[in-house]
GROMACS .gro file of C-alpha atoms in nm:
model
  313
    1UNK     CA    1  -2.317 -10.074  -0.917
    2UNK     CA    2  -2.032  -9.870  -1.105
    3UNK     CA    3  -1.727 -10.035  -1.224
    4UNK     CA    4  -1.452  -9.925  -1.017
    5UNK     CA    5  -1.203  -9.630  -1.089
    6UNK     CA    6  -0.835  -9.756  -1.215
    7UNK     CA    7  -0.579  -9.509  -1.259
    8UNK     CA    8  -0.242  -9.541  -1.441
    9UNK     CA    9   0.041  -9.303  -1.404
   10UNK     CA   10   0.164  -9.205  -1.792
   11UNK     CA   11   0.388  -8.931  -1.685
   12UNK     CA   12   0.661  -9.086  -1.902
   13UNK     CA   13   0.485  -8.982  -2.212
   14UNK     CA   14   0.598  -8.697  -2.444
   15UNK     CA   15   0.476  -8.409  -2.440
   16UNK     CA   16   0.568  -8.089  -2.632
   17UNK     CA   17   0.418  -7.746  -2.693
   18UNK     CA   18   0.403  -7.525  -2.987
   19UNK     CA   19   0.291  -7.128  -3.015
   20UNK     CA   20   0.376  -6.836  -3.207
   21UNK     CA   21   0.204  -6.609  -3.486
   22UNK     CA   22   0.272  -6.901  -3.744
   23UNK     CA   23   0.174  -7.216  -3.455
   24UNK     CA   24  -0.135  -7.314  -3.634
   25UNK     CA   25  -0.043  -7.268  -4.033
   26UNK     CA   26   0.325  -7.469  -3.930
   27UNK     CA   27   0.161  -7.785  -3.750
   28UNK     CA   28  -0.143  -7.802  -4.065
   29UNK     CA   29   0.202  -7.787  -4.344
   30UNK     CA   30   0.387  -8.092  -4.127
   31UNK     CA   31   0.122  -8.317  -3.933
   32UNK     CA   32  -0.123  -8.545  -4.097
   33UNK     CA   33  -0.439  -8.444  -3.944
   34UNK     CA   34  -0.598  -8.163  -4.074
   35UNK     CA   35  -0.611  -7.887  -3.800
   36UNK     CA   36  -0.860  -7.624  -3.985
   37UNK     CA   37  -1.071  -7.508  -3.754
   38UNK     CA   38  -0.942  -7.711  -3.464
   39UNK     CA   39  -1.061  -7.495  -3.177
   40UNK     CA   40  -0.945  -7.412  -2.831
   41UNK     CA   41  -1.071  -7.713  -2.641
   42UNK     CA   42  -1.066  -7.990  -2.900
   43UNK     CA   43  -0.802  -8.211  -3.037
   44UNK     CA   44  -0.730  -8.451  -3.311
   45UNK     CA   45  -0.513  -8.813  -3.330
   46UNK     CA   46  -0.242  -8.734  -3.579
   47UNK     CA   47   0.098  -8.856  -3.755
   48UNK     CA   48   0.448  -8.700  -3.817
   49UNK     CA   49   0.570  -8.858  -4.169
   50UNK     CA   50   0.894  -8.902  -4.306
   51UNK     CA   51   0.959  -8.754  -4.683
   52UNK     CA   52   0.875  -9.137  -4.803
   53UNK     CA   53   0.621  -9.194  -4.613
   54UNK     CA   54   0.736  -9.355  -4.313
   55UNK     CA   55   0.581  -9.294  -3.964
   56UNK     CA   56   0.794  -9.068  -3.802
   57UNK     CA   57   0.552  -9.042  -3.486
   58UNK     CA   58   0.205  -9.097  -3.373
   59UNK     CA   59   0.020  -8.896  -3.076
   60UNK     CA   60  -0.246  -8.644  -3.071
   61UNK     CA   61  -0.258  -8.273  -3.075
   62UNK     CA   62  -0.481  -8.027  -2.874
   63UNK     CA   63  -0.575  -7.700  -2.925
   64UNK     CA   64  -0.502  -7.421  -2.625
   65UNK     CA   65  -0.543  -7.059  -2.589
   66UNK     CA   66  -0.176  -6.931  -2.681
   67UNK     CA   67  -0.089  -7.239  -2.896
   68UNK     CA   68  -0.099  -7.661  -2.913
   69UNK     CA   69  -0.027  -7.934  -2.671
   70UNK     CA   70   0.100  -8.235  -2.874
   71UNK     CA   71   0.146  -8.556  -2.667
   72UNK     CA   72   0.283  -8.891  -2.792
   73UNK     CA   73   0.395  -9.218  -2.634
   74UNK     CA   74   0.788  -9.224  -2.502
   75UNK     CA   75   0.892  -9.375  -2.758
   76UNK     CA   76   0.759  -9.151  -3.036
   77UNK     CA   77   0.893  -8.800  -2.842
   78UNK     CA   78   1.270  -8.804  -3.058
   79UNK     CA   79   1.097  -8.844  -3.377
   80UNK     CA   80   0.788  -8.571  -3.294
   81UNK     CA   81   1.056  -8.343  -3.172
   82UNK     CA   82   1.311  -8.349  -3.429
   83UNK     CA   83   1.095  -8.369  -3.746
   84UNK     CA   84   0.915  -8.058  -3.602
   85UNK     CA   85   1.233  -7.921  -3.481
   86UNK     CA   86   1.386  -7.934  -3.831
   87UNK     CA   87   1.088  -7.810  -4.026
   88UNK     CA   88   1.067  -7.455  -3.795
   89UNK     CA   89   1.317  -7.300  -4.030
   90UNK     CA   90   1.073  -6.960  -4.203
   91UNK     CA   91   0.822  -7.038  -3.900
   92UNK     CA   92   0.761  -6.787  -3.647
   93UNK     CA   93   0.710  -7.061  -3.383
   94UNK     CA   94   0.841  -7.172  -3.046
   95UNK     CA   95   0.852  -7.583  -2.983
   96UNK     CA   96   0.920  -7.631  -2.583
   97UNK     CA   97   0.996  -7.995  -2.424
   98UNK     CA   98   0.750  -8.003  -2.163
   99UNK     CA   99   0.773  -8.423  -2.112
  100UNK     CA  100   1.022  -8.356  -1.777
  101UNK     CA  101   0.782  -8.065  -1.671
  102UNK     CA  102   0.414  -8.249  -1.657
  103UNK     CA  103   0.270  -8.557  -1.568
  104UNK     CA  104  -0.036  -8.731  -1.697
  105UNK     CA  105  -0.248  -8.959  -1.530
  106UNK     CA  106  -0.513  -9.209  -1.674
  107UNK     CA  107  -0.804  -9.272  -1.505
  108UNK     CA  108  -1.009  -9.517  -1.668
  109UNK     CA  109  -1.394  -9.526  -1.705
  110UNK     CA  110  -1.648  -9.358  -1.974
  111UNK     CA  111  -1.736  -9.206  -1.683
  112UNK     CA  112  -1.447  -9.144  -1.489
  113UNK     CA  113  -1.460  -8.783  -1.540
  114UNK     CA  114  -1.817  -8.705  -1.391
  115UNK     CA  115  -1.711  -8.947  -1.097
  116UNK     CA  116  -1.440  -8.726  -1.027
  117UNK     CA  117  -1.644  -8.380  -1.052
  118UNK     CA  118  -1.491  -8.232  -1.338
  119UNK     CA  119  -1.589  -7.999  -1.531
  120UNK     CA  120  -1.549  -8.214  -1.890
  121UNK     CA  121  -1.877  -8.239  -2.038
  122UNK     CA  122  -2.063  -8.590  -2.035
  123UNK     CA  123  -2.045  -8.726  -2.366
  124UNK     CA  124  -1.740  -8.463  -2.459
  125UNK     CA  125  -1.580  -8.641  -2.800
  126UNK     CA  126  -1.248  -8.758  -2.754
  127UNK     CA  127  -0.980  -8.490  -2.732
  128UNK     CA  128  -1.206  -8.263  -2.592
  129UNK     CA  129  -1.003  -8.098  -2.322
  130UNK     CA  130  -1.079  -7.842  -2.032
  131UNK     CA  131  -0.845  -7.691  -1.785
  132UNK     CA  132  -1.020  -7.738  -1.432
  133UNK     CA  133  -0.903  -7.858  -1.122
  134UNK     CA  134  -0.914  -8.186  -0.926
  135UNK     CA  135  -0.940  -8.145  -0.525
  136UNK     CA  136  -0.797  -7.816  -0.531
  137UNK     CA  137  -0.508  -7.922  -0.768
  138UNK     CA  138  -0.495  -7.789  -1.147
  139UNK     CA  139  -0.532  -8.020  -1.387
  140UNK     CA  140  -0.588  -8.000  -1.780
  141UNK     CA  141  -0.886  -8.259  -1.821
  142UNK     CA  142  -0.850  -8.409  -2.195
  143UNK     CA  143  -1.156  -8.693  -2.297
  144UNK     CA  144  -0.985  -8.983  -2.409
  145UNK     CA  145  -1.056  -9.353  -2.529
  146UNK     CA  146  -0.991  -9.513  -2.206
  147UNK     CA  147  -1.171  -9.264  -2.000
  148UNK     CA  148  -1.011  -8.938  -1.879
  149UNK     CA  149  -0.607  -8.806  -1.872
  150UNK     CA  150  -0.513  -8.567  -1.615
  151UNK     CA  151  -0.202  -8.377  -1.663
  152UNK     CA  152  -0.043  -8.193  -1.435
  153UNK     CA  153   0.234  -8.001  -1.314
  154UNK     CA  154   0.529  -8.276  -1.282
  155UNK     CA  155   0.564  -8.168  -0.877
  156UNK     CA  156   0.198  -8.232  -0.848
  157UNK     CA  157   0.167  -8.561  -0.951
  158UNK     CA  158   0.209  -8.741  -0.651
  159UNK     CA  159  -0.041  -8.548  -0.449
  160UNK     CA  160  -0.303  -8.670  -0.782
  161UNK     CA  161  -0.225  -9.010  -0.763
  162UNK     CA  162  -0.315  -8.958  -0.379
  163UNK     CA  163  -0.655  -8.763  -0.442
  164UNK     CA  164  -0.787  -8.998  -0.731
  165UNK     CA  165  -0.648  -9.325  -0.540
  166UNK     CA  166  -0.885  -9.156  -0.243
  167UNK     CA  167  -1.159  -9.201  -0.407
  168UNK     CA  168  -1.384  -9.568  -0.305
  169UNK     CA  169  -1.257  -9.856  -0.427
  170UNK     CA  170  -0.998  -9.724  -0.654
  171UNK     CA  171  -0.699  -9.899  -0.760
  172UNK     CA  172  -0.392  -9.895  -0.997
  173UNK     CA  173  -0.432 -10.038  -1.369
  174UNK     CA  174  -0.140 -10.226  -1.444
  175UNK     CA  175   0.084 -10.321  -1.752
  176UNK     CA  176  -0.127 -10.619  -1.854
  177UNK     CA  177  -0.484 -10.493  -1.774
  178UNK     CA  178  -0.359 -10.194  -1.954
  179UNK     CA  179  -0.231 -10.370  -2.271
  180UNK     CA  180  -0.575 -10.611  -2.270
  181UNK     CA  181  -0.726 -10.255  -2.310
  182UNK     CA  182  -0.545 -10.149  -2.559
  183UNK     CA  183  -0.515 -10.444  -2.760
  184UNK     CA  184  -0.936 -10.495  -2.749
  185UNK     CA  185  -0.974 -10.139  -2.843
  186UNK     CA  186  -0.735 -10.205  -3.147
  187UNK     CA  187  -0.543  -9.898  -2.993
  188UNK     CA  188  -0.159  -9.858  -3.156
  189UNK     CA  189   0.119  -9.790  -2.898
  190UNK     CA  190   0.441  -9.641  -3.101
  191UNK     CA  191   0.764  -9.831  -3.032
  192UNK     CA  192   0.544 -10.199  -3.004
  193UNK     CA  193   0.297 -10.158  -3.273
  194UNK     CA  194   0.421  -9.903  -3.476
  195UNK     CA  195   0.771  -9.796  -3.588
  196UNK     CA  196   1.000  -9.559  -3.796
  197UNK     CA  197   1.000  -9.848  -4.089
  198UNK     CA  198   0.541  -9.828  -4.069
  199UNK     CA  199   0.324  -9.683  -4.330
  200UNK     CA  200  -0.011  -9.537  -4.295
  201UNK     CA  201  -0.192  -9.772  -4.457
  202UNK     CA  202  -0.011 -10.090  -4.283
  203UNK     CA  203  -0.135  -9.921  -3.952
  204UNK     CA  204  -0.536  -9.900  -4.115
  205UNK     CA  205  -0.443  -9.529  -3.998
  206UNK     CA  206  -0.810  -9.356  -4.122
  207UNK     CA  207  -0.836  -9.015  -4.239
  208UNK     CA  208  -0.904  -8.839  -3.933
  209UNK     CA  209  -0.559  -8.914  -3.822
  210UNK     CA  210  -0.379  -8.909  -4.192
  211UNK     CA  211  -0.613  -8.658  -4.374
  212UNK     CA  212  -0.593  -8.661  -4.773
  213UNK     CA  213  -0.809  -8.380  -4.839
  214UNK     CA  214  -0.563  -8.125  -4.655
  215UNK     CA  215  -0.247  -7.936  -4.844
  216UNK     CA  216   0.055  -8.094  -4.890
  217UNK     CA  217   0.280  -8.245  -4.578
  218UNK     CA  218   0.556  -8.460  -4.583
  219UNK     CA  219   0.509  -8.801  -4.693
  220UNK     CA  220   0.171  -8.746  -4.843
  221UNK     CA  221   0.254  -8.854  -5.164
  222UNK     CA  222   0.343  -9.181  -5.060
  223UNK     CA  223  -0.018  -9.220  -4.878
  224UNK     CA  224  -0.194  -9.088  -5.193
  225UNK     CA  225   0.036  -9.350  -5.415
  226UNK     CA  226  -0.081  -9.605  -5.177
  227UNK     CA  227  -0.439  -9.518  -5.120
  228UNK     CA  228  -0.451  -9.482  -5.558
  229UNK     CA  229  -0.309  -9.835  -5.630
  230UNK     CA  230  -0.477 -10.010  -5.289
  231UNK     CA  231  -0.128 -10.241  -5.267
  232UNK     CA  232  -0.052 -10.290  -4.888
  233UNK     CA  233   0.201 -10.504  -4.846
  234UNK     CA  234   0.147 -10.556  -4.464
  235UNK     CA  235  -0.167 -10.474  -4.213
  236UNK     CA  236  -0.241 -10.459  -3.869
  237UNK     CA  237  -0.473 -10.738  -3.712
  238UNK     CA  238  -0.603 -10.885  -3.439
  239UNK     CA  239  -0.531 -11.231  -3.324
  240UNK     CA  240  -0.702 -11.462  -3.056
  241UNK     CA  241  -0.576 -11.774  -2.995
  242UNK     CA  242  -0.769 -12.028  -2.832
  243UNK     CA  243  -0.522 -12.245  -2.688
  244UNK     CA  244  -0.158 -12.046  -2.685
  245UNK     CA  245  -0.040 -11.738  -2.487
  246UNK     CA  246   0.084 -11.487  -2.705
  247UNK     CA  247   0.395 -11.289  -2.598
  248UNK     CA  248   0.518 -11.002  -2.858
  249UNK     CA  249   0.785 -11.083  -3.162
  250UNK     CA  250   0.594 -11.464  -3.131
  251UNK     CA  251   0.603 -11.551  -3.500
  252UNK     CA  252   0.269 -11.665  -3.720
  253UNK     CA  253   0.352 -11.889  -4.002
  254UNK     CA  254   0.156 -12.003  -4.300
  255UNK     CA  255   0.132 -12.371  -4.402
  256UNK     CA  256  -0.166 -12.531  -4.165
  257UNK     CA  257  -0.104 -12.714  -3.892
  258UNK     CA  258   0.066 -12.976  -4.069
  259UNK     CA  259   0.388 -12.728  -4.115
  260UNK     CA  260   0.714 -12.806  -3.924
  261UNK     CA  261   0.731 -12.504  -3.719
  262UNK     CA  262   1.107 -12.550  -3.716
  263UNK     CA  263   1.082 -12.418  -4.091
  264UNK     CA  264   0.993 -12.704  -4.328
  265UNK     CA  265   0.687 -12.611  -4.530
  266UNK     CA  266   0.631 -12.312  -4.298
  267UNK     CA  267   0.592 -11.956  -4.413
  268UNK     CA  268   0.640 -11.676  -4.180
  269UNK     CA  269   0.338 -11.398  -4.279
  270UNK     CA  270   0.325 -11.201  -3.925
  271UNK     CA  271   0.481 -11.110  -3.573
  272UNK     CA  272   0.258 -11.011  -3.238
  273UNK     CA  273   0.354 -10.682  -3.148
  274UNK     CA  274   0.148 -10.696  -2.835
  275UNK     CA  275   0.001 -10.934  -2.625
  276UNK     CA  276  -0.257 -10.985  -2.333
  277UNK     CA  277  -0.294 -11.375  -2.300
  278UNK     CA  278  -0.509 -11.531  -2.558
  279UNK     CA  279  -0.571 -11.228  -2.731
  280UNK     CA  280  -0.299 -10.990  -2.936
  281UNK     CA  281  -0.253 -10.731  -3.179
  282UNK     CA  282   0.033 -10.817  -3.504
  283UNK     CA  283   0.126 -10.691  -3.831
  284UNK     CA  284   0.057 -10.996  -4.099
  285UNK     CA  285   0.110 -10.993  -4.482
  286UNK     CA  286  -0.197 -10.947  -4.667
  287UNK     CA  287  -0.322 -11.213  -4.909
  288UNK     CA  288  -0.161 -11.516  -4.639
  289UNK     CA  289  -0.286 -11.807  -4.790
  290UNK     CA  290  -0.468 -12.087  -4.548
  291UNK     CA  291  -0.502 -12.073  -4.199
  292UNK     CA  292  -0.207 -11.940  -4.001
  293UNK     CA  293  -0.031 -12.103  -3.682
  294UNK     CA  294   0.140 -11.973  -3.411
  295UNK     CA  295   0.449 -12.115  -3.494
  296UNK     CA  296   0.609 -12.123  -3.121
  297UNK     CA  297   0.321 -12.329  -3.011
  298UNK     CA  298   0.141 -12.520  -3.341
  299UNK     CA  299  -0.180 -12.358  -3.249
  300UNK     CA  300  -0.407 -12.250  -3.490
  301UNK     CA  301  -0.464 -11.872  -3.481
  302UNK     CA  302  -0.810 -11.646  -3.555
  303UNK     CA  303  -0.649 -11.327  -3.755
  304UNK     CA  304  -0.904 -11.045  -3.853
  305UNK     CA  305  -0.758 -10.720  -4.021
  306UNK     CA  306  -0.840 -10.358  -3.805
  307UNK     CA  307  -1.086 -10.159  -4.015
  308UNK     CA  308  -0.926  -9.840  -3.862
  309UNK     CA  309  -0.672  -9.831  -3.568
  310UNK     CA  310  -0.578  -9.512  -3.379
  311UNK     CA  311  -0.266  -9.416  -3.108
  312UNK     CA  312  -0.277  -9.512  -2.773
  313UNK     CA  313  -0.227  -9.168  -2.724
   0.00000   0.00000   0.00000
């Protein structure tokens, strides 16, 4: 029997579109990703930088007819927005705020697309994106790692909701099923995980999402300075803890379990940045010595580093 269809209503997320003569060449000189050849219907995870480095947003960017869709958790939209908006100068481009104007909807499910008869093809790579329609209502179908986001005209969000939530035995996702998704899937949400102080290689951000190979952006010396001399102060992990619920900003100290958690003989390495239960994703300092505690609780902790995170969205 299939899993059942969850939806979850995302229509707070930013969302931003660029076109003009100059649309591509002006996102491939300021984004990480490298957007060669990025074709109407695909789409790419990808980082705005600071000058040093710093990670000014996270999101993703697809490919349309006249131009690119570029969507990025809440959080993230003043950063995206004013990093682009500042770098137009030169640039025959147009950047419209589109975050008030269109919803997106989640519906979770590798399959979630087929169940819902659209036209995305099975087995479509993430990103891949297709405008069709859902029960009469236009929608722009985009593949992603939790199953399938629907956005829509902002007026026609309700009536979604309604047609998806139709569907048998459908029912909402909510903030802690979502975040136990994202936390297993080692998937980085900007404003909890990530933040204007982050690097790319704290964030085990791979090169499809901070390429090296591409011409110069902002803040690419500072990964290439980084990726040369392989010092990484800080990394993204996962943590399970066996016997402690882990909340975000809990602290994890060094020491053993024999440390005071008040602060004798007690280090402090890492903080949870979010949490689902037993199970949670922090940044830690590499090289912490021993095993490490969750200092709120004494409980001995499991940490093992992220090979290579991506965006939530």
């Amino acid at each position: 029997m299939a899993a059942a269809l969850q939806l979850r209503d995302r229509s707070d997320a930013g969302k931003l579109a660029v076109s003009g003569p100059d649309a591509a060449a002006f996102l491939q000189a300021l984004l990480t990703a490298d957007l060669a050849g990025l074709a109407p219907g695909s789409g790419t995870a990808t980082a705005l930088l600071a000058p040093k480095g710093q990670v000014r947003a996270l999101g993703r960017v697809l490919a349309v007819e006249r131009g690119y869709l570029l969507h990025c958790e809440r959080p993230a939209l003043e950063g995206l927005f004013r990093g682009l908006w500042s770098g137009r100068v030169g640039w025959r481009v147009e950047i419209h705020k589109l975050t008030l104007q269109q919803g997106l909807v989640t519906v979770l499910g590798d399959d979630a697309a087929q169940r819902l008869g659209l036209s995305l093809p099975a087995g479509a790579p993430e990103h891949a994106h297709v405008a069709t329609d859902l029960d009469g209502i236009p929608v722009r179908a985009v593949r992603s790692w939790a199953g399938v986001d629907l956005v829509v005209r902002a007026d026609r969000v309700a009536a979604l909701l309604e047609a998806v939530a139709a569907r048998p035995a459908c029912g909402a996702c909510d903030e802690g099923s979502w975040t136990a998704l994202r936390v297993a899937a080692g998937r980085l949400a900007y404003g909890c995980d990530a933040g204007e102080a982050s690097l790319p290689a704290e964030l085990a951000l791979g090169e499809a999402t901070v390429a090296t190979g591409k011409g110069l952006y902002p803040g690419l010396q500072t990964v290439l300075r980084q990726q040369r001399s392989g010092t990484i102060h800080r990394r993204v992990c996962r943590v399970h803890a066996a016997r402690a619920l882990l909340a975000p900003g809990d602290e994890l100290v060094a020491g053993g379990a024999g440390a005071d958690r008040a602060g004798a003989g007690a280090r402090v390495v890492g903080a949870v940045t979010s949490a689902c239960a037993f199970d949670a994703l922090a940044i830690v300092r590499t090289g912490a010595e021993g095993p490490l505690v969750h200092r709120e609780t004494g409980t001995p902790v499991a940490v093992t580093p992220i090979d290579e995170a991506r965006p939530s969205l």
